[in-house]
């Protein structure tokens, strides 16, 4: 599917393009709309350390082209070699973080499935201590997340809070979506009260409303946190957040290895699968 010429027709809603040039053009367009960005060079679970080094180099190339854009990069540690060598993975991230820091940017470290959570937080903590230019991701569906957030807050490491996109069974995760949403709000308030420049990453209108209400009630200034959303999802909400004077960063994926990312977006909303089927039939 990734190499099919037809794929562009149905991936373009969620993927900025195949090349860095296309992704940067999107970031520039978004900057004109006062929207910040974080670039995701698609790829995960690489099959060798050589491939991991290529991923690192692709991200370095992206950072070198950001010149003045309000952009960070978002990486997955399985793309940087975590499945093969934690030491090699850490070294790859180190090289990226050193460069990001030198240009005033940041490396956001996505959270993958729960088999990687502990090791990912170890790398985040190490990189944060060495460079202070990273952001961790915490998933509200995991039962362990409250304790993880407390530890990250103690270390003043910024957190992106999301609901979680992988298929996690109990007892690791809440089984009921309502429990995930409730936990999200609890963790969000902890981040507002005790966190360092948190990122509230969701398209859930009820949660966004609660975030705005809580921030106003606690007199938390808009520059103390940011909202984050995914490229191609709820542009109406994106506009509203910016118009209200809050910071919004869009997660902008690009590249050819789009299949796992795209499937997670389909799984989040049945209507997306209908849209995909219609396109396939039409083509
Ligand atoms: P929810 O799924 O309840 O959706 C709320 C509303 O948003 C829906 O009613 C719909 O209108 C819209 N919506 C949501 N998803 C949609 C879709 N795919 N297509 C169309 N409409 C959709 N996860 C993870 O495990 N690790 C990570 O590192 C990250 N990183 C990350 C960064 C950023 C910036 C965001 C916004 C999200 C992530 N995620 C993530 C994904 C996250 O865990 C979650 O799967 C999605 O954001 C969907 O959850 P919502 O919070 O939007 O709520």
Short mmCIF file of N, CA, C and O and ligand atoms in Angstrom, two decimals, residues 13-14 38 74 76 109-113 137 139 141 160-166 177 181 184 200-205 207 228-230 232-234 237 249-251 264-269 272, ligand 1:
data_model
loop_
_atom_site.label_atom_id
_atom_site.label_comp_id
_atom_site.label_asym_id
_atom_site.label_seq_id
_atom_site.Cartn_x
_atom_site.Cartn_y
_atom_site.Cartn_z
N UNK A 13 -5.17 13.53 3.51
CA UNK A 13 -5.86 14.26 4.58
C UNK A 13 -5.01 14.30 5.86
O UNK A 13 -5.00 15.29 6.58
N UNK A 14 -4.30 13.21 6.13
CA UNK A 14 -3.56 13.12 7.40
C UNK A 14 -2.05 13.29 7.26
O UNK A 14 -1.36 13.50 8.25
N UNK A 38 4.98 20.47 14.83
CA UNK A 38 6.02 19.51 15.20
C UNK A 38 6.06 18.47 14.07
O UNK A 38 5.04 17.90 13.69
N UNK A 74 9.10 15.48 16.30
CA UNK A 74 8.56 14.40 17.14
C UNK A 74 9.11 13.07 16.63
O UNK A 74 8.98 12.76 15.44
N UNK A 76 9.92 8.68 17.31
CA UNK A 76 9.56 7.44 18.02
C UNK A 76 10.86 6.68 18.29
O UNK A 76 11.70 6.55 17.39
N UNK A 109 9.32 13.32 22.28
CA UNK A 109 9.49 11.87 22.15
C UNK A 109 8.13 11.19 22.31
O UNK A 109 7.57 11.13 23.41
N UNK A 110 7.57 10.75 21.16
CA UNK A 110 6.25 10.12 21.16
C UNK A 110 6.25 8.90 22.07
O UNK A 110 7.30 8.29 22.31
N UNK A 111 5.06 8.52 22.53
CA UNK A 111 4.95 7.30 23.34
C UNK A 111 4.30 6.21 22.49
O UNK A 111 3.25 6.44 21.90
N UNK A 112 4.96 5.05 22.45
CA UNK A 112 4.44 3.94 21.66
C UNK A 112 3.71 2.96 22.58
O UNK A 112 3.24 3.35 23.65
N UNK A 113 3.62 1.69 22.20
CA UNK A 113 2.82 0.75 23.00
C UNK A 113 3.49 0.51 24.36
O UNK A 113 4.67 0.81 24.56
N UNK A 137 5.78 12.23 26.31
CA UNK A 137 4.35 12.04 26.04
C UNK A 137 3.80 11.04 27.06
O UNK A 137 4.42 10.03 27.36
N UNK A 139 0.20 8.88 28.10
CA UNK A 139 -1.09 8.42 27.56
C UNK A 139 -2.09 8.23 28.72
O UNK A 139 -1.84 7.43 29.63
N UNK A 141 -4.77 6.64 28.86
CA UNK A 141 -5.40 5.31 29.02
C UNK A 141 -4.59 4.35 29.88
O UNK A 141 -5.09 3.34 30.32
N UNK A 160 3.50 16.13 26.95
CA UNK A 160 2.33 16.18 26.05
C UNK A 160 1.37 15.11 26.54
O UNK A 160 1.74 13.95 26.62
N UNK A 161 0.14 15.54 26.89
CA UNK A 161 -0.84 14.57 27.37
C UNK A 161 -1.78 14.20 26.22
O UNK A 161 -2.42 15.06 25.62
N UNK A 162 -1.84 12.88 25.91
CA UNK A 162 -2.80 12.41 24.89
C UNK A 162 -3.59 11.26 25.50
O UNK A 162 -3.30 10.81 26.60
N UNK A 163 -4.61 10.79 24.77
CA UNK A 163 -5.42 9.68 25.32
C UNK A 163 -4.71 8.35 25.14
O UNK A 163 -4.81 7.46 25.98
N UNK A 164 -3.99 8.17 24.02
CA UNK A 164 -3.32 6.90 23.74
C UNK A 164 -3.93 6.23 22.52
O UNK A 164 -5.15 6.16 22.42
N UNK A 165 -3.07 5.75 21.62
CA UNK A 165 -3.55 5.30 20.31
C UNK A 165 -3.29 3.82 20.03
O UNK A 165 -3.55 3.37 18.92
N UNK A 166 -2.78 3.07 21.01
CA UNK A 166 -2.44 1.67 20.73
C UNK A 166 -3.47 0.76 21.39
O UNK A 166 -4.25 1.20 22.24
N UNK A 177 -13.82 3.84 27.57
CA UNK A 177 -13.41 5.16 27.07
C UNK A 177 -13.74 6.29 28.07
O UNK A 177 -13.00 7.26 28.20
N UNK A 181 -11.29 9.20 29.47
CA UNK A 181 -11.58 10.64 29.42
C UNK A 181 -11.49 11.28 30.81
O UNK A 181 -10.94 12.37 30.98
N UNK A 184 -7.96 11.55 31.76
CA UNK A 184 -7.32 12.63 31.00
C UNK A 184 -7.51 13.95 31.77
O UNK A 184 -6.56 14.71 31.97
N UNK A 200 -1.54 20.12 25.84
CA UNK A 200 -2.83 19.42 25.95
C UNK A 200 -3.17 18.94 24.53
O UNK A 200 -3.57 19.74 23.68
N UNK A 201 -2.96 17.64 24.29
CA UNK A 201 -3.09 17.11 22.92
C UNK A 201 -4.38 16.31 22.79
O UNK A 201 -4.45 15.15 23.19
N UNK A 202 -5.40 16.94 22.25
CA UNK A 202 -6.69 16.26 22.05
C UNK A 202 -7.55 17.08 21.08
O UNK A 202 -7.34 18.28 20.90
N UNK A 203 -8.54 16.37 20.48
CA UNK A 203 -9.55 17.07 19.67
C UNK A 203 -10.91 16.93 20.34
O UNK A 203 -11.93 17.16 19.73
N UNK A 204 -10.90 16.51 21.60
CA UNK A 204 -12.14 16.26 22.33
C UNK A 204 -12.69 17.61 22.83
O UNK A 204 -12.11 18.23 23.73
N UNK A 205 -13.83 18.01 22.26
CA UNK A 205 -14.36 19.35 22.57
C UNK A 205 -14.67 19.52 24.04
O UNK A 205 -14.43 20.61 24.61
N UNK A 207 -13.25 18.07 26.61
CA UNK A 207 -12.00 18.22 27.38
C UNK A 207 -11.36 19.57 27.10
O UNK A 207 -10.86 20.24 28.02
N UNK A 228 -2.20 20.94 21.42
CA UNK A 228 -1.64 20.25 20.25
C UNK A 228 -2.74 19.43 19.58
O UNK A 228 -3.59 18.84 20.27
N UNK A 229 -2.72 19.40 18.26
CA UNK A 229 -3.68 18.56 17.51
C UNK A 229 -2.96 17.94 16.33
O UNK A 229 -1.81 18.30 16.02
N UNK A 230 -3.65 16.99 15.67
CA UNK A 230 -3.04 16.30 14.54
C UNK A 230 -3.42 16.99 13.24
O UNK A 230 -4.57 17.44 13.07
N UNK A 232 -4.84 17.62 9.85
CA UNK A 232 -5.96 17.00 9.13
C UNK A 232 -7.16 16.67 9.99
O UNK A 232 -8.16 16.16 9.50
N UNK A 233 -7.10 16.94 11.29
CA UNK A 233 -8.23 16.60 12.17
C UNK A 233 -8.78 17.86 12.85
O UNK A 233 -8.04 18.61 13.47
N UNK A 234 -10.06 18.09 12.70
CA UNK A 234 -10.82 19.18 13.35
C UNK A 234 -10.18 20.55 13.13
O UNK A 234 -9.87 21.27 14.10
N UNK A 237 -11.87 23.33 15.09
CA UNK A 237 -11.43 23.52 16.48
C UNK A 237 -10.07 24.21 16.53
O UNK A 237 -9.81 25.06 17.39
N UNK A 249 -0.10 23.85 18.45
CA UNK A 249 0.93 23.21 17.63
C UNK A 249 0.30 22.01 16.93
O UNK A 249 -0.36 21.19 17.57
N UNK A 250 0.50 21.92 15.63
CA UNK A 250 -0.01 20.76 14.89
C UNK A 250 1.10 19.74 14.66
O UNK A 250 2.23 20.10 14.33
N UNK A 251 0.74 18.48 14.81
CA UNK A 251 1.64 17.35 14.58
C UNK A 251 1.55 17.05 13.09
O UNK A 251 0.49 16.67 12.59
N UNK A 264 -3.74 3.89 12.56
CA UNK A 264 -4.18 4.34 13.89
C UNK A 264 -5.25 5.43 13.75
O UNK A 264 -6.21 5.47 14.50
N UNK A 265 -5.08 6.30 12.74
CA UNK A 265 -6.08 7.36 12.55
C UNK A 265 -7.41 6.75 12.09
O UNK A 265 -8.48 7.18 12.49
N UNK A 266 -7.35 5.71 11.25
CA UNK A 266 -8.59 5.05 10.81
C UNK A 266 -9.29 4.41 12.00
O UNK A 266 -10.50 4.50 12.15
N UNK A 267 -8.50 3.75 12.86
CA UNK A 267 -9.08 3.01 13.99
C UNK A 267 -9.78 3.96 14.96
O UNK A 267 -10.72 3.57 15.65
N UNK A 268 -9.33 5.21 15.01
CA UNK A 268 -9.91 6.14 15.97
C UNK A 268 -11.34 6.53 15.60
O UNK A 268 -12.11 6.99 16.44
N UNK A 269 -11.68 6.38 14.31
CA UNK A 269 -12.99 6.88 13.89
C UNK A 269 -13.52 6.04 12.73
O UNK A 269 -12.97 6.08 11.63
N UNK A 272 -13.78 7.27 9.14
CA UNK A 272 -12.59 7.35 8.29
C UNK A 272 -12.44 6.11 7.42
O UNK A 272 -11.97 6.19 6.28
P1 LIG B 1 -11.28 11.18 20.80
O1 LIG B 1 -10.71 9.97 20.15
O2 LIG B 1 -12.31 11.02 21.85
O3 LIG B 1 -11.82 12.12 19.65
C1 LIG B 1 -12.49 13.36 19.93
C2 LIG B 1 -12.98 13.91 18.59
O4 LIG B 1 -11.85 14.24 17.76
C3 LIG B 1 -13.80 12.92 17.75
O5 LIG B 1 -15.15 12.94 18.11
C4 LIG B 1 -13.54 13.44 16.35
O6 LIG B 1 -14.34 14.57 16.09
C5 LIG B 1 -12.10 13.90 16.40
N1 LIG B 1 -11.17 12.83 16.02
C6 LIG B 1 -10.32 12.15 16.81
N2 LIG B 1 -9.57 11.30 16.11
C7 LIG B 1 -9.96 11.43 14.82
C8 LIG B 1 -9.54 10.82 13.60
N3 LIG B 1 -8.58 9.91 13.58
N4 LIG B 1 -10.14 11.19 12.45
C9 LIG B 1 -11.12 12.15 12.46
N5 LIG B 1 -11.55 12.77 13.59
C10 LIG B 1 -10.98 12.42 14.75
N6 LIG B 1 -0.97 8.76 20.87
C11 LIG B 1 -0.03 7.94 21.39
O7 LIG B 1 -0.33 6.81 21.79
N7 LIG B 1 1.28 8.36 21.45
C12 LIG B 1 1.66 9.60 21.04
O8 LIG B 1 2.84 9.93 21.12
C13 LIG B 1 0.66 10.46 20.51
N8 LIG B 1 0.98 11.73 20.08
C14 LIG B 1 -0.05 12.59 19.73
C15 LIG B 1 0.25 13.92 19.42
C16 LIG B 1 -0.78 14.82 19.18
C17 LIG B 1 -0.45 16.23 18.89
C18 LIG B 1 -2.15 14.39 19.24
C19 LIG B 1 -3.28 15.34 19.04
C20 LIG B 1 -2.43 13.07 19.48
C21 LIG B 1 -1.40 12.15 19.71
N9 LIG B 1 -1.67 10.81 19.95
C22 LIG B 1 -0.68 10.00 20.44
C23 LIG B 1 -2.99 10.26 19.58
C24 LIG B 1 -3.96 10.25 20.74
O9 LIG B 1 -3.54 9.32 21.69
C25 LIG B 1 -5.39 9.88 20.27
O10 LIG B 1 -5.39 8.62 19.71
C26 LIG B 1 -5.99 10.86 19.28
O11 LIG B 1 -5.62 12.16 19.56
C27 LIG B 1 -7.52 10.80 19.30
O12 LIG B 1 -7.98 11.12 20.58
P2 LIG B 1 -8.70 12.50 20.99
O13 LIG B 1 -8.02 13.02 22.19
O14 LIG B 1 -8.72 13.42 19.85
O15 LIG B 1 -10.14 12.06 21.48
#
